[in-house]
Short mmCIF file of C-alpha atoms and ligand atoms in Angstrom, two decimals:
data_model
loop_
_atom_site.label_atom_id
_atom_site.label_comp_id
_atom_site.label_asym_id
_atom_site.label_seq_id
_atom_site.Cartn_x
_atom_site.Cartn_y
_atom_site.Cartn_z
CA UNK A 9 -3.21 -31.26 -8.07
CA UNK A 10 -2.19 -31.62 -4.44
CA UNK A 11 1.03 -29.63 -4.01
CA UNK A 12 1.73 -31.52 -0.76
CA UNK A 13 2.51 -28.41 1.27
CA UNK A 14 -0.46 -28.44 3.66
CA UNK A 15 0.62 -27.10 7.04
CA UNK A 16 3.77 -25.42 5.68
CA UNK A 17 4.21 -21.79 6.78
CA UNK A 18 4.47 -18.83 4.43
CA UNK A 19 5.36 -15.16 4.78
CA UNK A 20 4.00 -13.09 1.90
CA UNK A 21 5.04 -9.47 1.42
CA UNK A 22 3.02 -6.80 -0.40
CA UNK A 23 -0.02 -8.94 0.26
CA UNK A 24 -2.87 -6.50 0.91
CA UNK A 25 -3.92 -6.64 -2.75
CA UNK A 26 -2.90 -7.69 -6.25
CA UNK A 27 -0.29 -10.36 -6.91
CA UNK A 28 0.81 -10.74 -3.27
CA UNK A 29 -2.74 -11.28 -2.09
CA UNK A 30 -3.36 -13.72 -4.92
CA UNK A 31 -0.33 -15.78 -3.95
CA UNK A 32 -1.38 -15.82 -0.28
CA UNK A 33 -4.82 -17.08 -1.36
CA UNK A 34 -3.35 -19.77 -3.61
CA UNK A 35 -1.05 -21.01 -0.85
CA UNK A 36 -3.85 -20.99 1.72
CA UNK A 37 -5.99 -23.03 -0.67
CA UNK A 38 -3.23 -25.68 -0.42
CA UNK A 39 -3.49 -25.64 3.38
CA UNK A 40 -0.42 -23.43 3.91
CA UNK A 41 -0.56 -21.19 6.98
CA UNK A 42 0.12 -17.62 5.94
CA UNK A 43 1.27 -14.26 7.29
CA UNK A 44 0.39 -11.34 5.04
CA UNK A 45 2.32 -8.07 5.24
CA UNK A 46 2.03 -4.63 3.68
CA UNK A 47 2.19 -1.04 4.87
CA UNK A 48 -1.45 -1.18 5.97
CA UNK A 49 -1.71 -3.64 8.85
CA UNK A 50 -5.49 -3.29 9.23
CA UNK A 51 -6.04 -4.07 5.57
CA UNK A 52 -3.77 -7.09 5.80
CA UNK A 53 -5.55 -8.31 8.92
CA UNK A 54 -8.91 -8.00 7.12
CA UNK A 55 -7.60 -9.89 4.08
CA UNK A 56 -6.10 -12.56 6.36
CA UNK A 57 -9.48 -12.95 8.06
CA UNK A 58 -11.18 -13.44 4.67
CA UNK A 59 -8.55 -15.97 3.60
CA UNK A 60 -8.95 -17.87 6.83
CA UNK A 61 -12.73 -18.01 6.42
CA UNK A 62 -12.48 -19.29 2.84
CA UNK A 63 -9.64 -21.78 3.26
CA UNK A 64 -9.92 -22.75 6.92
CA UNK A 65 -6.19 -22.17 7.47
CA UNK A 66 -4.50 -19.99 10.07
CA UNK A 67 -3.82 -16.58 8.52
CA UNK A 68 -2.43 -13.38 10.05
CA UNK A 69 -2.03 -9.87 8.67
CA UNK A 70 0.46 -7.31 9.96
CA UNK A 71 2.01 -4.01 8.93
CA UNK A 72 5.47 -4.00 7.40
CA UNK A 73 6.77 -1.08 5.38
CA UNK A 74 9.61 -2.44 3.29
CA UNK A 75 11.32 0.95 3.25
CA UNK A 76 11.89 0.60 7.00
CA UNK A 77 14.60 -1.91 8.04
CA UNK A 78 13.28 -2.04 11.63
CA UNK A 79 9.81 -2.99 10.34
CA UNK A 80 11.36 -5.84 8.34
CA UNK A 81 13.15 -7.11 11.43
CA UNK A 82 9.86 -6.96 13.36
CA UNK A 83 7.99 -8.87 10.65
CA UNK A 84 10.64 -11.60 10.72
CA UNK A 85 10.40 -11.75 14.51
CA UNK A 86 6.61 -11.96 14.29
CA UNK A 87 6.89 -14.89 11.87
CA UNK A 88 9.28 -16.70 14.21
CA UNK A 89 7.10 -16.03 17.28
CA UNK A 90 3.87 -17.00 15.53
CA UNK A 91 4.91 -19.96 13.37
CA UNK A 92 8.40 -20.78 14.65
CA UNK A 93 9.83 -19.80 11.25
CA UNK A 94 8.70 -19.96 7.65
CA UNK A 95 9.11 -22.53 4.89
CA UNK A 96 7.95 -20.32 2.01
CA UNK A 97 9.02 -16.69 1.62
CA UNK A 98 7.37 -14.54 -1.04
CA UNK A 99 9.47 -11.42 -1.61
CA UNK A 100 7.04 -9.03 -3.25
CA UNK A 101 7.66 -5.29 -3.03
CA UNK A 102 5.52 -2.45 -4.30
CA UNK A 103 6.42 -1.07 -7.70
CA UNK A 104 8.58 2.09 -7.98
CA UNK A 105 7.45 5.45 -9.40
CA UNK A 106 6.96 5.73 -13.17
CA UNK A 107 8.74 8.33 -15.31
CA UNK A 108 11.81 9.25 -17.32
CA UNK A 109 14.95 7.53 -16.07
CA UNK A 110 16.99 10.64 -16.93
CA UNK A 111 15.06 12.57 -14.28
CA UNK A 112 15.52 10.19 -11.36
CA UNK A 113 17.56 11.88 -8.65
CA UNK A 114 20.14 10.12 -6.51
CA UNK A 115 18.02 10.22 -3.36
CA UNK A 116 15.22 8.40 -5.18
CA UNK A 117 17.65 5.75 -6.46
CA UNK A 118 18.88 5.31 -2.91
CA UNK A 119 15.46 5.00 -1.32
CA UNK A 120 14.12 2.69 -4.04
CA UNK A 121 17.18 0.48 -3.74
CA UNK A 122 16.50 0.29 -0.01
CA UNK A 123 12.81 -0.55 -0.50
CA UNK A 124 12.93 -2.84 -3.53
CA UNK A 125 16.28 -4.58 -3.17
CA UNK A 126 17.86 -4.31 0.29
CA UNK A 127 14.52 -5.19 1.88
CA UNK A 128 14.56 -8.50 0.01
CA UNK A 129 18.15 -9.25 1.07
CA UNK A 130 17.34 -8.32 4.66
CA UNK A 131 14.18 -10.39 5.00
CA UNK A 132 15.68 -13.38 3.23
CA UNK A 133 18.68 -13.09 5.56
CA UNK A 134 16.31 -13.53 8.49
CA UNK A 135 14.39 -16.49 7.10
CA UNK A 136 17.04 -18.46 5.24
CA UNK A 137 19.01 -19.94 8.17
CA UNK A 138 15.89 -21.72 9.48
CA UNK A 139 15.10 -23.11 6.04
CA UNK A 140 18.64 -24.42 5.64
CA UNK A 141 18.61 -25.95 9.10
CA UNK A 142 15.33 -27.73 8.37
CA UNK A 143 16.56 -28.70 4.89
CA UNK A 144 13.44 -27.39 3.18
CA UNK A 145 12.62 -23.97 1.81
CA UNK A 146 11.09 -22.04 -1.07
CA UNK A 147 12.06 -18.45 -1.84
CA UNK A 148 10.11 -16.62 -4.51
CA UNK A 149 10.88 -13.14 -5.78
CA UNK A 150 8.35 -11.14 -7.76
CA UNK A 151 10.17 -8.97 -10.29
CA UNK A 152 9.02 -7.90 -13.79
CA UNK A 153 9.52 -8.76 -17.46
CA UNK A 154 11.40 -5.43 -17.45
CA UNK A 155 14.35 -7.53 -16.22
CA UNK A 156 14.64 -9.15 -19.65
CA UNK A 157 13.02 -6.45 -21.82
CA UNK A 158 13.21 -2.96 -20.32
CA UNK A 159 9.84 -1.17 -20.26
CA UNK A 160 9.61 2.57 -21.10
CA UNK A 161 8.55 4.72 -18.10
CA UNK A 162 9.77 2.01 -15.73
CA UNK A 163 13.50 2.69 -15.60
CA UNK A 164 13.80 2.27 -11.84
CA UNK A 165 12.14 -1.12 -12.00
CA UNK A 166 14.16 -2.18 -15.08
CA UNK A 167 17.42 -1.24 -13.38
CA UNK A 168 17.01 -2.38 -9.79
CA UNK A 169 15.25 -5.64 -10.53
CA UNK A 170 18.17 -6.89 -12.58
CA UNK A 171 20.18 -6.89 -9.35
CA UNK A 172 17.46 -8.98 -7.71
CA UNK A 173 17.64 -11.43 -10.61
CA UNK A 174 21.39 -11.95 -10.28
CA UNK A 175 21.21 -12.05 -6.50
CA UNK A 176 18.52 -14.76 -6.72
CA UNK A 177 20.48 -16.81 -9.24
CA UNK A 178 23.67 -16.61 -7.19
CA UNK A 179 21.82 -17.47 -3.99
CA UNK A 180 20.24 -20.48 -5.66
CA UNK A 181 23.71 -22.05 -6.14
CA UNK A 182 24.57 -21.63 -2.48
CA UNK A 183 21.43 -23.07 -0.92
CA UNK A 184 20.42 -25.83 -3.36
CA UNK A 185 22.20 -28.55 -1.40
CA UNK A 186 20.09 -27.58 1.63
CA UNK A 187 16.93 -28.26 -0.37
CA UNK A 188 16.06 -24.56 -0.59
CA UNK A 189 14.95 -23.30 -3.99
CA UNK A 190 15.11 -19.69 -5.19
CA UNK A 191 13.02 -18.62 -8.17
CA UNK A 192 12.09 -15.34 -9.81
CA UNK A 193 8.65 -14.66 -11.27
CA UNK A 194 8.29 -12.01 -13.95
CA UNK A 195 4.83 -10.48 -14.33
CA UNK A 196 4.07 -9.07 -17.77
CA UNK A 197 0.76 -7.22 -17.58
CA UNK A 198 -1.38 -8.59 -14.76
CA UNK A 199 -4.75 -7.00 -13.94
CA UNK A 200 -4.10 -5.24 -10.62
CA UNK A 201 -4.17 -1.71 -9.22
CA UNK A 202 -0.55 -1.30 -10.34
CA UNK A 203 -1.60 -1.91 -13.95
CA UNK A 204 -4.35 0.70 -13.57
CA UNK A 205 -1.64 3.17 -12.49
CA UNK A 206 0.40 2.20 -15.56
CA UNK A 207 -2.62 2.95 -17.80
CA UNK A 208 -3.10 6.37 -16.16
CA UNK A 209 0.56 7.34 -16.60
CA UNK A 210 0.27 6.50 -20.29
CA UNK A 211 -2.98 8.46 -20.62
CA UNK A 212 -1.16 11.49 -19.23
CA UNK A 213 1.92 10.92 -21.37
CA UNK A 214 0.13 10.37 -24.68
CA UNK A 215 -3.18 12.23 -24.28
CA UNK A 216 -5.02 9.09 -25.43
CA UNK A 217 -8.12 7.80 -23.66
CA UNK A 218 -7.82 5.02 -21.11
CA UNK A 219 -9.80 2.74 -23.44
CA UNK A 220 -7.27 3.33 -26.20
CA UNK A 221 -4.38 2.64 -23.85
CA UNK A 222 -6.02 -0.55 -22.56
CA UNK A 223 -6.55 -1.72 -26.15
CA UNK A 224 -2.95 -0.88 -27.10
CA UNK A 225 -1.55 -2.75 -24.10
CA UNK A 226 -3.65 -5.83 -24.91
CA UNK A 227 -2.87 -5.68 -28.63
CA UNK A 228 0.87 -6.30 -28.17
CA UNK A 229 0.27 -9.34 -25.98
CA UNK A 230 0.04 -12.49 -28.15
CA UNK A 231 -2.79 -13.76 -25.89
CA UNK A 232 -4.61 -10.49 -26.66
CA UNK A 233 -5.39 -9.76 -23.01
CA UNK A 234 -3.79 -8.97 -19.69
CA UNK A 235 -3.29 -11.80 -17.21
CA UNK A 236 -5.39 -12.61 -14.17
CA UNK A 237 -3.89 -12.63 -10.68
CA UNK A 238 -5.01 -16.27 -10.27
CA UNK A 239 -3.04 -17.25 -13.38
CA UNK A 240 0.07 -15.71 -11.86
CA UNK A 241 -0.51 -17.12 -8.38
CA UNK A 242 -0.98 -20.66 -9.72
CA UNK A 243 2.66 -20.79 -10.84
CA UNK A 244 3.88 -19.27 -7.59
CA UNK A 245 2.02 -21.94 -5.60
CA UNK A 246 3.37 -24.68 -7.86
CA UNK A 247 6.95 -23.47 -7.35
CA UNK A 248 6.31 -23.55 -3.60
CA UNK A 249 5.08 -27.13 -3.89
CA UNK A 250 6.78 -30.40 -3.09
CA UNK A 251 6.98 -31.45 -6.75
CA UNK A 252 8.89 -28.29 -7.68
CA UNK A 253 11.83 -29.25 -5.48
CA UNK A 254 14.20 -29.63 -8.46
CA UNK A 255 13.34 -26.23 -9.97
CA UNK A 256 15.70 -23.53 -8.81
CA UNK A 257 17.52 -20.49 -10.20
CA UNK A 258 14.79 -19.91 -12.77
CA UNK A 259 13.16 -16.67 -13.97
CA UNK A 260 9.77 -17.32 -15.52
CA UNK A 261 7.65 -14.76 -17.33
CA UNK A 262 3.90 -14.94 -16.83
CA UNK A 263 3.02 -12.60 -19.64
CA UNK A 264 0.76 -14.17 -22.25
CA UNK A 265 3.77 -14.30 -24.62
CA UNK A 266 4.59 -10.58 -24.32
CA UNK A 267 8.39 -10.87 -24.10
CA UNK A 268 9.98 -11.66 -27.44
CA UNK A 269 12.81 -13.91 -26.32
CA UNK A 270 13.21 -17.63 -26.78
CA UNK A 271 15.11 -18.39 -23.55
P1 NAD B 29 -0.11 -3.58 -6.46
O1 NAD B 29 0.31 -2.15 -6.47
O2 NAD B 29 -1.48 -3.93 -6.88
O3 NAD B 29 0.16 -4.20 -5.01
C1 NAD B 29 1.39 -3.97 -4.36
C2 NAD B 29 1.36 -4.46 -2.93
O4 NAD B 29 2.59 -4.07 -2.31
C3 NAD B 29 0.24 -3.83 -2.10
O5 NAD B 29 -0.15 -4.76 -1.12
C4 NAD B 29 0.95 -2.65 -1.44
O6 NAD B 29 0.31 -2.22 -0.27
C5 NAD B 29 2.30 -3.27 -1.17
N1 NAD B 29 3.36 -2.28 -0.97
C6 NAD B 29 3.66 -1.22 -1.74
N2 NAD B 29 4.70 -0.53 -1.22
C7 NAD B 29 5.07 -1.19 -0.09
C8 NAD B 29 6.05 -0.98 0.92
N3 NAD B 29 6.89 0.06 0.87
N4 NAD B 29 6.13 -1.86 1.94
C9 NAD B 29 5.28 -2.90 2.02
N5 NAD B 29 4.33 -3.16 1.11
C10 NAD B 29 4.21 -2.31 0.07
O7 NAD B 29 0.99 -4.32 -7.38
P2 NAD B 29 0.92 -5.73 -8.11
O8 NAD B 29 0.42 -5.53 -9.48
O9 NAD B 29 0.31 -6.74 -7.22
O10 NAD B 29 2.47 -5.99 -8.30
C11 NAD B 29 3.30 -6.65 -7.37
C12 NAD B 29 4.74 -6.42 -7.82
O11 NAD B 29 4.90 -6.87 -9.18
C13 NAD B 29 5.10 -4.93 -7.83
O12 NAD B 29 6.44 -4.78 -7.44
C14 NAD B 29 4.95 -4.53 -9.28
O13 NAD B 29 5.78 -3.45 -9.65
C15 NAD B 29 5.38 -5.82 -9.97
N6 NAD B 29 4.86 -5.89 -11.35
C16 NAD B 29 3.52 -5.90 -11.57
C17 NAD B 29 3.06 -5.95 -12.88
C18 NAD B 29 1.58 -5.98 -13.20
O14 NAD B 29 1.24 -6.00 -14.39
N7 NAD B 29 0.69 -5.98 -12.24
C19 NAD B 29 3.96 -6.00 -13.94
C20 NAD B 29 5.32 -5.98 -13.67
C21 NAD B 29 5.77 -5.94 -12.35
#
């Protein structure tokens, strides 16, 4: 399917690996020009080079630590200088630390709120006016199924991402008439480095082997397996596409049926 977004411009956060990288690749395969950001600028530049070689599109990689407001401002400025703005913004932060929610101290709540939530508001604040002016935009936010079904050991994620969900929904009302869509994507268990960390935490917590933990994780997923990054990225690219222009304010789980809710 041609998503009819060739030559659009995208800014993808948390893109050096995993879901963010997968989305950048899927967009580039549609001819979208991309800027990849993460804390490691060299890694992002190397990934951008690979993407450019495979897809033939213009791709750039720069450093942007989402815990640093000045770095977010610089990334936005880079996107404006390089592409003149962006049409597709993929708000993807790193995941927070695992552990008991009762043990999270106030400073950690504060810094995670800054990194996982305020960073998204800040970056979107930079990119949204241009989208509204041009009457075309796609804003995607990567959250977690923990938003609808809290996950043990992931209390920070469960808590903070709910605010992203309601922010996104509220924003979607305000910008729909400017042809800007805002949608949330909820990964269940997707095979990335983050999932490997999740396995390790559970090995330490339960004393079980990693094989046992892998099997347990897969066994509660109706599909019987974790998802592939490409399966996740395909929906992200679709939502960025021309045909998805009437889809906004949604929160879609990509989880092989893991969450037990009907709506
Ligand atoms: P990942 O850890 O494999 O990749 C995260 C990316 O974000 C990397 O590029 C990393 O460098 C970058 N990053 C981390 N901290 C950053 C910071 N402070 N500033 C800028 N970039 C930063 O994770 P993933 O599996 O690709 O997950 C992406 C998001 O989806 C994460 O927020 C994760 O918590 C969430 N999620 C993932 C799963 C899953 O099963 N993989 C499930 C639920 C939620």
